mmCIF file of C-alpha atoms in Angstrom:
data_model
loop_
_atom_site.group_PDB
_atom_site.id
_atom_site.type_symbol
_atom_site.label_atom_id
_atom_site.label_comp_id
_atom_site.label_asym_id
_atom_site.label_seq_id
_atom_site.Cartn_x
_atom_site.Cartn_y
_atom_site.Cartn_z
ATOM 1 C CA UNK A 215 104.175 102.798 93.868
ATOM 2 C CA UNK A 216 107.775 104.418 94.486
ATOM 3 C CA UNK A 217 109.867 105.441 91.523
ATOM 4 C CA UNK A 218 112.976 103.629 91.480
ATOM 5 C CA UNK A 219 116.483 105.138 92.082
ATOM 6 C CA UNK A 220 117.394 105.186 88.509
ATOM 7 C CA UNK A 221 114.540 106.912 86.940
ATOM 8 C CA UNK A 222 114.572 109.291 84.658
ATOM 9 C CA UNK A 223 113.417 112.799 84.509
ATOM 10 C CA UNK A 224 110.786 112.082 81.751
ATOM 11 C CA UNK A 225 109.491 108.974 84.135
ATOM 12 C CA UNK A 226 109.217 111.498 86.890
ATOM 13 C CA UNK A 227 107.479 113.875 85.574
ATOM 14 C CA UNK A 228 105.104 111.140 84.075
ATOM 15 C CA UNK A 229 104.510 109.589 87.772
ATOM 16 C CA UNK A 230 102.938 112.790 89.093
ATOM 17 C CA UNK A 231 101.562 113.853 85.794
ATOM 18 C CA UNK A 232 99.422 110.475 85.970
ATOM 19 C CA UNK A 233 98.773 111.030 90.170
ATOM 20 C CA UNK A 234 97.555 114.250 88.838
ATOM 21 C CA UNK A 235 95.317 113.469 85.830
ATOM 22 C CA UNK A 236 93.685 110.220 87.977
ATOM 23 C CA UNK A 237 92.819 112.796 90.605
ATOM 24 C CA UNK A 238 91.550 115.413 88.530
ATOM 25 C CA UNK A 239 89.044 112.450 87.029
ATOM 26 C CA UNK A 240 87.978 111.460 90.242
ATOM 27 C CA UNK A 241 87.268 114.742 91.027
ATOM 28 C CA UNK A 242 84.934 115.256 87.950
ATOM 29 C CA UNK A 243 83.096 112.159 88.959
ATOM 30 C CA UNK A 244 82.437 113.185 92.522
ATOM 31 C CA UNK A 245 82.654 116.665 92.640
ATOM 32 C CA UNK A 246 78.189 116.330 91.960
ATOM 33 C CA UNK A 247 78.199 114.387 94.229
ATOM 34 C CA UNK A 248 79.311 116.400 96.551
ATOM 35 C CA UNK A 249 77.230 119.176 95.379
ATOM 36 C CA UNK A 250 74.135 117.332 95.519
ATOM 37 C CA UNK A 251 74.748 116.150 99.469
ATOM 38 C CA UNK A 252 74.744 119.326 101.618
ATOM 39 C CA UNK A 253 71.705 121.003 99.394
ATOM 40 C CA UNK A 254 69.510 117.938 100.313
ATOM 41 C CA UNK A 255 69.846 119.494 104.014
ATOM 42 C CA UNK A 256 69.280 123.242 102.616
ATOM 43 C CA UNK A 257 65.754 125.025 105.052
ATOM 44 C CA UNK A 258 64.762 126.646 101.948
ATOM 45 C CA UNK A 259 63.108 125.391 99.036
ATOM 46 C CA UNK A 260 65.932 126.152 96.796
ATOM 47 C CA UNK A 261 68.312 124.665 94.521
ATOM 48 C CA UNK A 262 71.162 126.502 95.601
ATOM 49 C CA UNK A 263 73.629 127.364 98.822
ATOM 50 C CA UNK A 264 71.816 129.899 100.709
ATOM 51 C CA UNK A 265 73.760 132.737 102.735
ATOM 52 C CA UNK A 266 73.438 130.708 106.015
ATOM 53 C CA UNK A 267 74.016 127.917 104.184
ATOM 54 C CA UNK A 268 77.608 129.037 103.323
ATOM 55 C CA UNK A 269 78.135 130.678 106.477
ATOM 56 C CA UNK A 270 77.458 127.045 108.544
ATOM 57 C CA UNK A 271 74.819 128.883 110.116
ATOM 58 C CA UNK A 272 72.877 125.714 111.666
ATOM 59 C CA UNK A 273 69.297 127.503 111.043
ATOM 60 C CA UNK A 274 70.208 127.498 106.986
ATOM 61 C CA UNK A 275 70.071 123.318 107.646
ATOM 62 C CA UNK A 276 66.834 121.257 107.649
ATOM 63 C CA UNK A 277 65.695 117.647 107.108
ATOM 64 C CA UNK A 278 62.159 119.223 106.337
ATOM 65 C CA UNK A 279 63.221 117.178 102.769
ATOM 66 C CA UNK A 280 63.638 113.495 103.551
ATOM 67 C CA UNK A 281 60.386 114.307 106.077
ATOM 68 C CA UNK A 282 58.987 115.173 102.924
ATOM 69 C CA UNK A 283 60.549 112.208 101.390
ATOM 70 C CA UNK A 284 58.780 109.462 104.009
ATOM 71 C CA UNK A 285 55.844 111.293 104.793
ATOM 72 C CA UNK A 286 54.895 112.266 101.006
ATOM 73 C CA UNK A 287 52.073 109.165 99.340
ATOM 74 C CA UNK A 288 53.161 109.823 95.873
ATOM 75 C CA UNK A 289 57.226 109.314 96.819
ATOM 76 C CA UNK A 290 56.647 106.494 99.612
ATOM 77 C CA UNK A 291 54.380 105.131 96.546
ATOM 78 C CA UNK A 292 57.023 104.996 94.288
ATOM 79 C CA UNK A 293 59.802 103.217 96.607
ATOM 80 C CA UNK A 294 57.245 100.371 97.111
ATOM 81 C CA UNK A 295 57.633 99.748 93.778
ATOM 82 C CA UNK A 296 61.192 100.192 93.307
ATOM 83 C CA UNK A 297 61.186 97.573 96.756
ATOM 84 C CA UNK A 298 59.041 95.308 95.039
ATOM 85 C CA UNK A 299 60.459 95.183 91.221
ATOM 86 C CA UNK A 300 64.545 95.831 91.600
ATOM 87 C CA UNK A 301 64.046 92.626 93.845
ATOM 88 C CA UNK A 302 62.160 90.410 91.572
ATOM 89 C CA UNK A 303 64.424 91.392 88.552
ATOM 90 C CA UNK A 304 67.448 90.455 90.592
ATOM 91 C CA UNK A 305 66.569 87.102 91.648
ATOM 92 C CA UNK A 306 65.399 86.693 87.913
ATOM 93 C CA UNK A 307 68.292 88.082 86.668
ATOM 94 C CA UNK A 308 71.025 86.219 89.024
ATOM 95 C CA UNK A 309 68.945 82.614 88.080
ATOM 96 C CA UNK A 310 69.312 83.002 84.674
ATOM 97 C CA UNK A 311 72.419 84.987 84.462
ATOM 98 C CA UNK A 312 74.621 82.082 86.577
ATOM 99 C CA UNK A 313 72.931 78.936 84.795
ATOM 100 C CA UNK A 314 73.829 80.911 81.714
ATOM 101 C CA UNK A 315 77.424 81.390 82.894
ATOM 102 C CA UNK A 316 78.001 78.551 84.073
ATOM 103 C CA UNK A 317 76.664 77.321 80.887
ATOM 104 C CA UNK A 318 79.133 79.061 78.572
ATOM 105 C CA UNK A 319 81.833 78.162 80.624
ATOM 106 C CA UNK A 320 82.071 74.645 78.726
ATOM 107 C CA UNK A 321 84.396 74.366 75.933
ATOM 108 C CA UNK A 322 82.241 71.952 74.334
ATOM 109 C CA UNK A 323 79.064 74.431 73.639
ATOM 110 C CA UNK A 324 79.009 75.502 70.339
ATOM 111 C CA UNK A 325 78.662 79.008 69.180
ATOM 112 C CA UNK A 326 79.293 80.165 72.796
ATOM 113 C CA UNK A 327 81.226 83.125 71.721
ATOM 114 C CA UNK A 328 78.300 84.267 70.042
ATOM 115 C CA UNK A 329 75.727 83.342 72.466
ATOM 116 C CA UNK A 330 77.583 85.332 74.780
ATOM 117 C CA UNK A 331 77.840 88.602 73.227
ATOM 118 C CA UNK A 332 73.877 88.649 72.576
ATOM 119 C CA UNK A 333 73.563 88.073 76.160
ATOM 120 C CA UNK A 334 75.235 91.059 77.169
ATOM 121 C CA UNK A 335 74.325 92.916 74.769
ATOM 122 C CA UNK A 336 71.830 94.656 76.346
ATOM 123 C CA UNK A 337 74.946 96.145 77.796
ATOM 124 C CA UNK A 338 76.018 97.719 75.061
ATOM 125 C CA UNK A 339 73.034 98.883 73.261
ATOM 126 C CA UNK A 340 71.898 102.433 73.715
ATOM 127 C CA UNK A 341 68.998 101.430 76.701
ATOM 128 C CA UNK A 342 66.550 104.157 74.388
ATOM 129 C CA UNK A 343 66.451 101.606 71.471
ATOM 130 C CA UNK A 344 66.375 98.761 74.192
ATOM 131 C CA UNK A 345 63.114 100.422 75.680
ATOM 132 C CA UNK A 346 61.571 101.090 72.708
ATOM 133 C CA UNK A 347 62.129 97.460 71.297
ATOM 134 C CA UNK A 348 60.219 96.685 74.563
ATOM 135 C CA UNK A 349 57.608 98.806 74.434
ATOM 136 C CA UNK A 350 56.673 97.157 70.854
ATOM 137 C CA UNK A 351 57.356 93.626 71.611
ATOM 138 C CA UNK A 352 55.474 94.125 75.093
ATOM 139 C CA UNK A 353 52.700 95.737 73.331
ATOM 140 C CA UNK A 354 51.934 92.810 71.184
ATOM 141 C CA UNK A 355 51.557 90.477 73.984
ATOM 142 C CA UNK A 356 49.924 92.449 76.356
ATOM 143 C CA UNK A 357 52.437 92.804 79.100
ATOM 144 C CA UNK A 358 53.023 96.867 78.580
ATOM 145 C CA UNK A 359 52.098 98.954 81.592
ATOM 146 C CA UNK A 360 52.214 95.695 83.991
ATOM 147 C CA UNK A 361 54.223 94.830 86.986
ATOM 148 C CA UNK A 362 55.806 91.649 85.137
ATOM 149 C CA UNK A 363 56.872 93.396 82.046
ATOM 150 C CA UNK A 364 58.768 95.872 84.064
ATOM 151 C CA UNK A 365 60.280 92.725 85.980
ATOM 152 C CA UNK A 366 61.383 91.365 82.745
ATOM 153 C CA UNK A 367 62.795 94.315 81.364
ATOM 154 C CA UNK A 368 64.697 95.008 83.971
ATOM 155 C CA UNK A 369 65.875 91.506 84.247
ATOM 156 C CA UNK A 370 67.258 91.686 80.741
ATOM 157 C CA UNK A 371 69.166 94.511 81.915
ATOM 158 C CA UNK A 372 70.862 92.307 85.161
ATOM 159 C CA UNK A 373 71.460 89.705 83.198
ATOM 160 C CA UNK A 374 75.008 91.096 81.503
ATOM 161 C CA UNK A 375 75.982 91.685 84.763
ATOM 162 C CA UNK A 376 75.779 88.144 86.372
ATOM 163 C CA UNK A 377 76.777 86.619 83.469
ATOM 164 C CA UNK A 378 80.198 88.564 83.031
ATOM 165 C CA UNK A 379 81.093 88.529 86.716
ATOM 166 C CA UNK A 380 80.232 84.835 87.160
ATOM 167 C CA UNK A 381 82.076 84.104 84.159
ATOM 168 C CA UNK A 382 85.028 85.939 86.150
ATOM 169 C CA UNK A 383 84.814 83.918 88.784
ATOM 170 C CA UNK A 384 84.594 80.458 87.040
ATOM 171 C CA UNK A 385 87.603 81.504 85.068
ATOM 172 C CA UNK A 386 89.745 80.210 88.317
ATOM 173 C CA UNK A 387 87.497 77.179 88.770
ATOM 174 C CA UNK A 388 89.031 73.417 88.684
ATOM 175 C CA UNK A 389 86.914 71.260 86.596
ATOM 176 C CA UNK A 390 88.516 68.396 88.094
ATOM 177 C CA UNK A 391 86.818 69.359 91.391
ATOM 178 C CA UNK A 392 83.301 68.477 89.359
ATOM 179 C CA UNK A 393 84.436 65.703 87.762
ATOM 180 C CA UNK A 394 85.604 64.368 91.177
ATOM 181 C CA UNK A 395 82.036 64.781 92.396
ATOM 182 C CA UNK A 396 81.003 63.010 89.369
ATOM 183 C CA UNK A 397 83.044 59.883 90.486
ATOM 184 C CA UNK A 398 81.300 60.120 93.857
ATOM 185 C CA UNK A 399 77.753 59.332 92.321
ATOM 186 C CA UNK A 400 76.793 62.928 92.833
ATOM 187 C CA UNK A 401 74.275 63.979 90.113
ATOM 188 C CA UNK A 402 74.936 67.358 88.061
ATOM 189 C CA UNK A 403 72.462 69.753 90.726
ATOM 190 C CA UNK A 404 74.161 68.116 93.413
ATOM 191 C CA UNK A 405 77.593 68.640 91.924
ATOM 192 C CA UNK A 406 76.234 72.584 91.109
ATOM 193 C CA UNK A 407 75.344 73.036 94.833
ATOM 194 C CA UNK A 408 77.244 71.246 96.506
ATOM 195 C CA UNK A 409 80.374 72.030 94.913
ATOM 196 C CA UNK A 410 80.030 74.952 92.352
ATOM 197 C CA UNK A 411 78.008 77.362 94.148
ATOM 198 C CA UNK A 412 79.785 77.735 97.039
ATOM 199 C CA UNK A 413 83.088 78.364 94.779
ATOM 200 C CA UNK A 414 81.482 81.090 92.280
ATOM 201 C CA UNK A 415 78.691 82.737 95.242
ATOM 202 C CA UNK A 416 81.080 85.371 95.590
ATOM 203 C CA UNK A 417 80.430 86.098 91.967
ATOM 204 C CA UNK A 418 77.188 85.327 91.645
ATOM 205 C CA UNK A 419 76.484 87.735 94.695
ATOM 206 C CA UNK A 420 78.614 90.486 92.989
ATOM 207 C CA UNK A 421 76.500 89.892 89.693
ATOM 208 C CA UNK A 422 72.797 90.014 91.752
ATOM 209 C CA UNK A 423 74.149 93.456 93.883
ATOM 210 C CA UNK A 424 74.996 95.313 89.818
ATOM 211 C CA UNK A 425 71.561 93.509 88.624
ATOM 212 C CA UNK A 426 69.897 95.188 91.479
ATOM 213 C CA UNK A 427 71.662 98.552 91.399
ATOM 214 C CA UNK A 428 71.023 98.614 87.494
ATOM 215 C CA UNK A 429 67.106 98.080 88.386
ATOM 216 C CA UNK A 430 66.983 100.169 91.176
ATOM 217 C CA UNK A 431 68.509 103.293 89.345
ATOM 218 C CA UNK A 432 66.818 102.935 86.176
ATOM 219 C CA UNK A 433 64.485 105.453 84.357
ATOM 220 C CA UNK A 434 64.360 104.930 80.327
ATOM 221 C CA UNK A 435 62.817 101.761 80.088
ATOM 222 C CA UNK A 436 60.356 101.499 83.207
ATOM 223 C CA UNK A 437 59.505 104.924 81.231
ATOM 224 C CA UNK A 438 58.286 102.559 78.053
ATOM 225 C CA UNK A 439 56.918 99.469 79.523
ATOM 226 C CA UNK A 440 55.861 100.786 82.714
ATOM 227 C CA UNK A 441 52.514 102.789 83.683
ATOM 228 C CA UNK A 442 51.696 104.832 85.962
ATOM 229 C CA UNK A 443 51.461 102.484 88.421
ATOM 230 C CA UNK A 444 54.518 101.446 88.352
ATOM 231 C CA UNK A 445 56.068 104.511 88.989
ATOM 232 C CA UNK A 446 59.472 104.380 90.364
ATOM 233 C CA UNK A 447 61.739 106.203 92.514
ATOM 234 C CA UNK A 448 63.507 107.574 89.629
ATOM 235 C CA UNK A 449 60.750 108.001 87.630
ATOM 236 C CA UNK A 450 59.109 110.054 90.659
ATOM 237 C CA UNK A 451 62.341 111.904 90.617
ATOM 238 C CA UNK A 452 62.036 112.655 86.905
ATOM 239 C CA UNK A 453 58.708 113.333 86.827
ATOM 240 C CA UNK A 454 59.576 115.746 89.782
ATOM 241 C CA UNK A 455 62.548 117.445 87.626
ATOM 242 C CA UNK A 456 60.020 118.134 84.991
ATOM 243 C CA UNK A 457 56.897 119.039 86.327
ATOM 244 C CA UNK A 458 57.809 120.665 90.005
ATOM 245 C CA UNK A 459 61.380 121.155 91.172
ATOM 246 C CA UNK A 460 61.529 119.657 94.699
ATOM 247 C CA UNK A 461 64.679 119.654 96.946
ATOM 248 C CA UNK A 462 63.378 116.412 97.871
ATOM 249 C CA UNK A 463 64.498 114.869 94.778
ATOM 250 C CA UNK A 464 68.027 116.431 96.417
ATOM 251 C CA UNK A 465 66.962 114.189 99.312
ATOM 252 C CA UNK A 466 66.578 110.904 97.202
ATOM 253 C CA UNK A 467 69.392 111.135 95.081
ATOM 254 C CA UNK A 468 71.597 111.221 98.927
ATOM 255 C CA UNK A 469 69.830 107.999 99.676
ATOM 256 C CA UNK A 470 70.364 106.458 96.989
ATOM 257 C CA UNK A 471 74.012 107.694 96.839
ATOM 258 C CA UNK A 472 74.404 105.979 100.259
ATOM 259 C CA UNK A 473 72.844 102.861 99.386
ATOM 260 C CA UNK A 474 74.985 102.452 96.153
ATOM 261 C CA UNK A 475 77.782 103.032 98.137
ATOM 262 C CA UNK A 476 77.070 100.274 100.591
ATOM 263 C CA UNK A 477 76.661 97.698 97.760
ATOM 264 C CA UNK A 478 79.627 98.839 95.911
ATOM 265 C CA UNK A 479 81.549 98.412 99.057
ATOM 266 C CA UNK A 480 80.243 94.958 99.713
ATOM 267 C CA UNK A 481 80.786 94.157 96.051
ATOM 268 C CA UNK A 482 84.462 95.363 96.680
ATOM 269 C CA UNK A 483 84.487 92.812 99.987
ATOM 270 C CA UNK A 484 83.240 89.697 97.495
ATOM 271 C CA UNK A 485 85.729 91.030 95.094
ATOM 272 C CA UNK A 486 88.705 90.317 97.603
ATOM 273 C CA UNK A 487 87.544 87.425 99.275
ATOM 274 C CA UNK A 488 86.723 85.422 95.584
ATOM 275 C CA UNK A 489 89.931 86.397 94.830
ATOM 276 C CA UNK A 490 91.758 84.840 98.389
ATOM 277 C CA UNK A 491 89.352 81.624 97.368
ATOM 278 C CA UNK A 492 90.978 81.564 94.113
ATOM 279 C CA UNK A 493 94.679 81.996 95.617
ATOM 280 C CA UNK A 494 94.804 85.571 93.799
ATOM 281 C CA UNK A 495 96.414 88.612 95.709
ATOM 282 C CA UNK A 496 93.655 91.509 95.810
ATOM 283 C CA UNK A 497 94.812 94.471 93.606
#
């Protein structure tokens, strides 16, 4: 945004000085990232630039890593089961999460406000107190250490995440669209389909993509209610950090960099078109 004509010095100098600070930030947040992405290709087994590395010699570069990465049974072991839980825990988590939303949305439910902020808090509490509180509860009734406990608990996590950007979505929504279907004959899960869904998917798809980032990338809690046979991608990674230290963990983390990129960018796309739906200007 330009400065107008009339500004004063102290507004000036508080224009860049904000351009300045917002790009310092940034480049705290990403400056690991970019750290982390040229090592993965490093032909040594090292954690650190090599001479030919920093002189762009080409034989300093190697994708020995991600071979290691899709050829290795213990880390093609533990994406199978990131494929098959993060998954599960989003469709769980985006069921739930909308019906909940959509739910909450009506003025008339009471204690909603409450209701709401123990749904999401999960969110806010610490996720080592979360885990452990699983790990007890879990042990009691024998789901600890199995596939569907680790489903669950990271379902619980998801669910904050449809509810609030469902809720987001609904908050442009005309009732007297459903109210008109009503009229029609058009029973409430026909009205919800037919007329709701399509409104709030851009939401709800927003809401499952977070739910399935939060499952895919978590570590603390598939630590507590998992076993080892559910061992993860970041657990593998952990595990790897702890016990070996693998540039192929250097490898993953770029994958997974890359993937949460592409689902940040297509929540970004739902983003803008909800908000065209809703006759909001993108900012």
């Amino acid at each position: 945004m330009d400065l107008p004509p009339y500004a004063t010095l102290g507004q000036r100098i508080w224009h860049y000085a904000y351009y300045v600070i917002c790009g310092l930030i940034f480049f705290f947040l990403i400056a690991p990232i970019l750290v982390i992405i040229p090592l993965s290709f490093n032909a040594e087994n090292f954690f650190t630039f090599t001479p030919k590395m920093l002189a762009l010699d080409p034989e300093g570069y190697s994708l020995k890593h991600y071979q290691d990465f899709f050829t290795s049974n213990a880390w093609q072991h533990a994406l199978w089961n990131s494929v098959k839980i993060a998954p599960a825990a989003t469709c769980l988590a985006v069921s739930l999460g909308t019906l909940a939303a959509v739910g909450l949305s009506q003025e008339h439910v009471p204690f909603r406000r409450t209701i709401m902020a123990i749904l999401i808090s999960p969110m806010i509490v610490p996720l080592i107190i979360s885990a452990a509180g699983m790990y007890f509860f879990y042990s009691r009734i024998g789901l600890q250490g199995t596939y569907v406990g680790v489903v669950l608990a990271h379902a619980a996590l998801g669910i904050p995440f449809v509810i609030i950007t469902v809720t987001a979505t609904l908050v442009g929504f005309d009732t007297s669209l459903t109210r008109a279907s009503a009229s029609l004959g058009a029973n409430p899960v026909t009205t919800f389909f037919k007329v709701q869904m399509p409104l709030i998917l851009p939401g709800v798809v927003s809401g499952g993509l977070f739910a399935f980032i939060t499952s895919f990338d978590e570590v603390v809690v598939v630590l507590f209610v998992g076993s080892a046979n559910q061992q993860t991608l970041p657990w593998q990674m952990f595990t790897g950090l702890r016990e070996q230290i693998s540039p192929t963990i250097l490898a993953v983390a770029t994958i997974l960099v890359v993937i949460s990129i592409g689902l940040l960018t297509t929540v970004e796309i739902l983003r803008r078109r909800s908000e065209k739906m809703r006759g909001l200007s993108p900012g």
